[in-house]
Amino acid sequence: MKVWKFLKDEIAKGRQVYIVYPLIQESEKMDYKDLMDGYESISRDFPLPQYSISIVHGKMKPADKDEEMRRFAEGKTNIMVATTVIEVGVNVPNASVMVIESAERFGLSQLHQLRGRVGRGAEQSYCILMTSHKLSNDSKTRLETMCATNDGFEIAEVDLKLRGPGDIMGTQQSGVLNLHIADLVKDRDILQLARHIAIKILKEDPNMTKPEHQKMKQIFLELSKKKNIWNYIS
């Protein structure tokens, strides 16, 4: 496997490697490798004593998880097999490669966060996205975006287009937010201008007592009587 050969070459240079899986245990509904199967496979291809492997996932006891992370951070292991628990808060400058298995299963923001675990040292770093052959259009867009840019703002904008912003006041984290007029992506510039003007008005006239602000105040008071005021934003 070319990827494994590349990892061995990087480890031979003294570098360390992350290999991330989306699942912990096998799911009957999904035909993706889970973390434990992956760990066993990697252990065969990267045997002791030449290689040493850490494993971290969310179902581990905190003390065990911290110990495995400590061993990797101190360079006592050269491969970290993990789920997205390493998405934030892990800083190992010597880690130069991030391999993400079943990358199509991750959202854009997750992929971007995971990629940020490498590239923290002076050496050239790499993020390798492993996928199945059958990808949805959205999955292709996510992966193409990851390959095209490192810009977090650009990635967030594509993610917003793909997932939708969800419900500001409720619990829905994705999907279309049905504003009466505005589109959060297409109308970004005018929405930013409107926000700037609104902040300026509230600073200059917080109680909206000036004659030119009475119409806005009246509309706001009417809308504030309704349960889901955010649905009426335009």
Short mmCIF file of C-alpha atoms in Angstrom, two decimals:
data_model
loop_
_atom_site.label_atom_id
_atom_site.label_comp_id
_atom_site.label_asym_id
_atom_site.label_seq_id
_atom_site.Cartn_x
_atom_site.Cartn_y
_atom_site.Cartn_z
CA MET A 1 0.00 0.00 0.00
CA LYS A 2 1.55 3.29 -1.14
CA VAL A 3 0.20 5.25 1.81
CA TRP A 4 1.73 2.83 4.32
CA LYS A 5 5.07 3.03 2.49
CA PHE A 6 4.90 6.83 2.72
CA LEU A 7 4.16 6.65 6.46
CA LYS A 8 7.12 4.36 7.02
CA ASP A 9 9.36 6.76 5.13
CA GLU A 10 8.19 9.66 7.31
CA ILE A 11 8.66 7.66 10.51
CA ALA A 12 12.16 6.72 9.33
CA LYS A 13 12.89 10.47 9.22
CA GLY A 14 11.89 10.68 12.88
CA ARG A 15 8.39 12.03 12.25
CA GLN A 16 5.09 10.92 13.84
CA VAL A 17 1.75 10.08 12.26
CA TYR A 18 -1.98 10.38 13.06
CA ILE A 19 -4.45 7.89 11.58
CA VAL A 20 -8.07 8.90 12.26
CA TYR A 21 -11.21 6.77 11.93
CA PRO A 22 -14.86 7.93 12.11
CA LEU A 23 -16.14 4.96 14.15
CA ILE A 24 -15.17 3.08 17.30
CA GLN A 25 -17.11 -0.14 16.87
CA GLU A 26 -18.47 -1.88 13.79
CA SER A 27 -21.87 -0.67 12.61
CA GLU A 28 -24.19 -2.98 10.69
CA LYS A 29 -25.49 0.00 8.72
CA MET A 30 -22.09 1.20 7.56
CA ASP A 31 -19.40 -0.66 5.65
CA TYR A 32 -16.54 1.50 6.92
CA LYS A 33 -13.52 0.25 8.78
CA ASP A 34 -13.93 0.94 12.45
CA LEU A 35 -11.12 2.07 14.66
CA MET A 36 -10.43 -1.29 16.31
CA ASP A 37 -10.18 -3.18 13.02
CA GLY A 38 -7.95 -0.43 11.73
CA TYR A 39 -5.75 -0.62 14.82
CA GLU A 40 -5.29 -4.38 14.42
CA SER A 41 -4.43 -3.98 10.74
CA ILE A 42 -1.96 -1.18 11.43
CA SER A 43 -0.36 -3.22 14.22
CA ARG A 44 0.36 -6.01 11.73
CA ASP A 45 1.83 -3.65 9.13
CA PHE A 46 3.80 -1.60 11.69
CA PRO A 47 5.05 -4.29 14.11
CA LEU A 48 7.02 -3.94 17.31
CA PRO A 49 9.78 -3.20 18.13
CA GLN A 50 10.39 -1.02 15.08
CA TYR A 51 7.09 0.82 15.52
CA SER A 52 5.03 1.78 18.56
CA ILE A 53 1.34 2.69 18.36
CA SER A 54 -0.97 4.70 20.62
CA ILE A 55 -4.75 4.39 20.45
CA VAL A 56 -7.23 7.02 21.67
CA HIS A 57 -11.02 7.16 21.50
CA GLY A 58 -13.91 8.68 23.41
CA LYS A 59 -14.91 5.50 25.25
CA MET A 60 -11.58 5.18 27.03
CA LYS A 61 -11.18 6.19 30.66
CA PRO A 62 -9.82 9.74 30.86
CA ALA A 63 -6.65 8.58 32.63
CA ASP A 64 -5.93 5.98 29.93
CA LYS A 65 -6.61 8.49 27.17
CA ASP A 66 -4.33 11.07 28.77
CA GLU A 67 -1.57 8.48 29.14
CA GLU A 68 -1.74 7.48 25.48
CA MET A 69 -1.70 11.13 24.39
CA ARG A 70 1.24 11.81 26.71
CA ARG A 71 3.24 8.90 25.25
CA PHE A 72 2.65 10.20 21.72
CA ALA A 73 3.46 13.80 22.67
CA GLU A 74 6.73 12.65 24.26
CA GLY A 75 7.68 10.68 21.14
CA LYS A 76 7.45 7.29 22.83
CA THR A 77 5.01 6.16 20.13
CA ASN A 78 5.27 7.13 16.48
CA ILE A 79 1.69 6.37 15.36
CA MET A 80 -1.52 7.67 16.94
CA VAL A 81 -4.66 5.75 15.91
CA ALA A 82 -7.67 7.75 17.03
CA THR A 83 -11.18 9.01 16.52
CA THR A 84 -12.00 12.73 16.43
CA VAL A 85 -11.13 13.12 20.12
CA ILE A 86 -7.84 14.52 18.79
CA GLU A 87 -9.71 17.18 16.77
CA VAL A 88 -8.71 19.91 19.22
CA GLY A 89 -6.29 20.34 22.07
CA VAL A 90 -3.48 18.11 20.74
CA ASN A 91 -0.21 19.82 19.86
CA VAL A 92 2.65 17.62 18.67
CA PRO A 93 4.95 19.65 16.36
CA ASN A 94 6.84 16.48 15.34
CA ALA A 95 3.67 14.92 13.83
CA SER A 96 3.95 15.47 10.08
CA VAL A 97 1.21 13.27 8.59
CA MET A 98 -2.54 13.07 9.16
CA VAL A 99 -4.33 10.15 7.48
CA ILE A 100 -8.14 10.38 7.65
CA GLU A 101 -9.90 7.10 6.87
CA SER A 102 -13.40 7.26 5.34
CA ALA A 103 -12.93 11.01 4.96
CA GLU A 104 -16.31 11.30 3.24
CA ARG A 105 -17.91 10.57 6.63
CA PHE A 106 -16.58 13.80 8.13
CA GLY A 107 -17.94 17.31 7.80
CA LEU A 108 -15.77 20.05 6.32
CA SER A 109 -15.20 21.75 9.65
CA GLN A 110 -14.07 18.47 11.20
CA LEU A 111 -11.70 17.76 8.33
CA HIS A 112 -10.23 21.25 8.62
CA GLN A 113 -9.80 20.90 12.40
CA LEU A 114 -8.15 17.50 12.01
CA ARG A 115 -5.79 18.78 9.34
CA GLY A 116 -4.76 21.48 11.80
CA ARG A 117 -3.18 18.83 14.05
CA VAL A 118 -0.24 18.65 11.62
CA GLY A 119 1.87 21.46 10.20
CA ARG A 120 2.76 22.75 13.67
CA GLY A 121 6.48 22.18 13.31
CA ALA A 122 9.10 23.35 10.85
CA GLU A 123 8.92 20.26 8.62
CA GLN A 124 6.70 19.74 5.57
CA SER A 125 3.42 18.16 6.65
CA TYR A 126 0.76 16.17 4.84
CA CYS A 127 -2.96 15.40 5.20
CA ILE A 128 -4.12 12.30 3.30
CA LEU A 129 -7.86 11.79 2.77
CA MET A 130 -8.86 8.14 2.28
CA THR A 131 -12.31 7.48 0.80
CA SER A 132 -14.50 4.79 -0.72
CA HIS A 133 -15.05 4.74 -4.48
CA LYS A 134 -18.71 5.76 -4.22
CA LEU A 135 -19.05 9.38 -3.17
CA SER A 136 -22.09 11.66 -3.06
CA ASN A 137 -21.88 15.05 -4.76
CA ASP A 138 -21.66 16.75 -1.36
CA SER A 139 -18.80 14.46 -0.32
CA LYS A 140 -16.93 15.25 -3.52
CA THR A 141 -17.41 18.97 -2.90
CA ARG A 142 -16.10 18.67 0.67
CA LEU A 143 -13.00 16.75 -0.40
CA GLU A 144 -12.31 19.03 -3.39
CA THR A 145 -12.59 22.05 -1.08
CA MET A 146 -10.10 20.51 1.35
CA CYS A 147 -7.64 19.96 -1.50
CA ALA A 148 -8.16 23.44 -2.95
CA THR A 149 -7.74 25.68 0.11
CA ASN A 150 -6.42 26.04 3.66
CA ASP A 151 -8.50 29.18 4.24
CA GLY A 152 -10.81 28.53 7.20
CA PHE A 153 -13.25 31.26 6.15
CA GLU A 154 -13.57 29.83 2.64
CA ILE A 155 -14.07 26.34 4.06
CA ALA A 156 -16.72 27.59 6.48
CA GLU A 157 -18.59 29.27 3.63
CA VAL A 158 -18.68 26.05 1.57
CA ASP A 159 -19.77 24.15 4.68
CA LEU A 160 -22.59 26.66 5.19
CA LYS A 161 -23.73 26.19 1.59
CA LEU A 162 -23.71 22.40 1.92
CA ARG A 163 -25.30 22.00 5.34
CA GLY A 164 -27.35 25.14 5.78
CA PRO A 165 -27.17 27.23 8.96
CA GLY A 166 -29.81 25.39 10.98
CA ASP A 167 -32.18 27.03 13.44
CA ILE A 168 -30.75 30.04 15.30
CA MET A 169 -33.19 29.78 18.21
CA GLY A 170 -33.78 26.03 18.21
CA THR A 171 -31.78 22.81 18.20
CA GLN A 172 -31.47 22.05 14.48
CA GLN A 173 -27.80 22.32 13.56
CA SER A 174 -28.12 22.13 9.79
CA GLY A 175 -30.64 22.62 7.03
CA VAL A 176 -32.18 25.70 5.49
CA LEU A 177 -32.93 28.73 7.66
CA ASN A 178 -36.08 30.17 6.08
CA LEU A 179 -35.51 33.88 6.32
CA HIS A 180 -38.23 35.79 4.46
CA ILE A 181 -35.89 37.57 2.08
CA ALA A 182 -32.20 37.13 2.89
CA ASP A 183 -29.92 34.25 1.97
CA LEU A 184 -27.06 33.93 4.46
CA VAL A 185 -24.56 33.00 1.74
CA LYS A 186 -25.67 34.94 -1.34
CA ASP A 187 -26.49 38.09 0.62
CA ARG A 188 -23.45 38.03 2.89
CA ASP A 189 -22.20 41.52 1.94
CA ILE A 190 -25.51 43.31 2.44
CA LEU A 191 -26.16 41.39 5.68
CA GLN A 192 -22.77 42.47 7.01
CA LEU A 193 -23.60 46.08 6.06
CA ALA A 194 -27.01 45.81 7.77
CA ARG A 195 -25.35 44.43 10.90
CA HIS A 196 -22.85 47.29 10.91
CA ILE A 197 -25.63 49.87 10.58
CA ALA A 198 -27.73 48.18 13.30
CA ILE A 199 -24.79 48.24 15.75
CA LYS A 200 -24.15 51.90 14.91
CA ILE A 201 -27.81 52.83 15.54
CA LEU A 202 -27.90 50.96 18.86
CA LYS A 203 -24.73 52.70 20.02
CA GLU A 204 -25.99 56.18 19.09
CA ASP A 205 -29.62 55.67 20.11
CA PRO A 206 -29.94 52.55 22.33
CA ASN A 207 -33.56 53.28 23.25
CA MET A 208 -34.42 54.26 19.67
CA THR A 209 -36.00 57.54 20.67
CA LYS A 210 -34.97 59.55 17.59
CA PRO A 211 -37.81 60.27 15.10
CA GLU A 212 -36.02 58.50 12.23
CA HIS A 213 -35.87 55.29 14.27
CA GLN A 214 -39.53 55.11 15.31
CA LYS A 215 -40.61 52.91 12.39
CA MET A 216 -37.90 50.33 13.15
CA LYS A 217 -38.76 50.40 16.84
CA GLN A 218 -42.43 49.85 16.07
CA ILE A 219 -41.66 46.85 13.83
CA PHE A 220 -39.31 45.38 16.43
CA LEU A 221 -41.93 45.68 19.18
CA GLU A 222 -44.48 43.92 16.99
CA LEU A 223 -42.10 41.10 16.08
CA SER A 224 -40.93 40.65 19.66
CA LYS A 225 -44.47 39.60 20.60
CA LYS A 226 -44.11 36.53 18.41
CA LYS A 227 -42.59 33.28 19.65
CA ASN A 228 -39.95 32.75 16.94
CA ILE A 229 -38.79 36.25 16.15
CA TRP A 230 -35.78 34.98 14.16
CA ASN A 231 -38.09 33.49 11.53
CA TYR A 232 -39.15 37.02 10.60
CA ILE A 233 -35.67 38.39 9.94
CA SER A 234 -35.30 39.70 6.38
#
